[in-house]
């Protein structure tokens, strides 16, 4: 596997993990979403995927209004 294929494979892995966090938030499993987010951030940082942190921030920011209204 060359570098570009590895990069695309890792990117797809992080996309899947972001989807998992979004699903956990939608179902109300906030504690598990926090744990998964922390693990994902650590892995993304070591892989150099800064965009993952931005996506996680967006997911959690979108969660705030619904949690306040609940």
GROMACS .gro file of C-alpha atoms in nm, residues 2 9 11 13-14 19-20 27 38 41 47 49 59-61 64-65:
model
   17
    2UNK     CA    1   0.146   0.334  -0.096
    9UNK     CA    2  -0.768   0.439   0.428
   11UNK     CA    3  -0.926   0.913   0.638
   13UNK     CA    4  -1.145   0.511   0.923
   14UNK     CA    5  -1.174   0.853   1.089
   19UNK     CA    6  -2.015   0.879   1.230
   20UNK     CA    7  -2.009   0.654   1.538
   27UNK     CA    8  -2.909   0.822   2.079
   38UNK     CA    9  -1.124   1.160   2.331
   41UNK     CA   10  -0.887   1.303   1.898
   47UNK     CA   11  -0.198   1.076   1.248
   49UNK     CA   12  -0.561   1.473   1.077
   59UNK     CA   13  -2.079   1.761   1.627
   60UNK     CA   14  -2.063   1.865   1.992
   61UNK     CA   15  -2.166   2.225   1.915
   64UNK     CA   16  -2.559   2.183   2.277
   65UNK     CA   17  -2.888   2.349   2.169
   0.00000   0.00000   0.00000
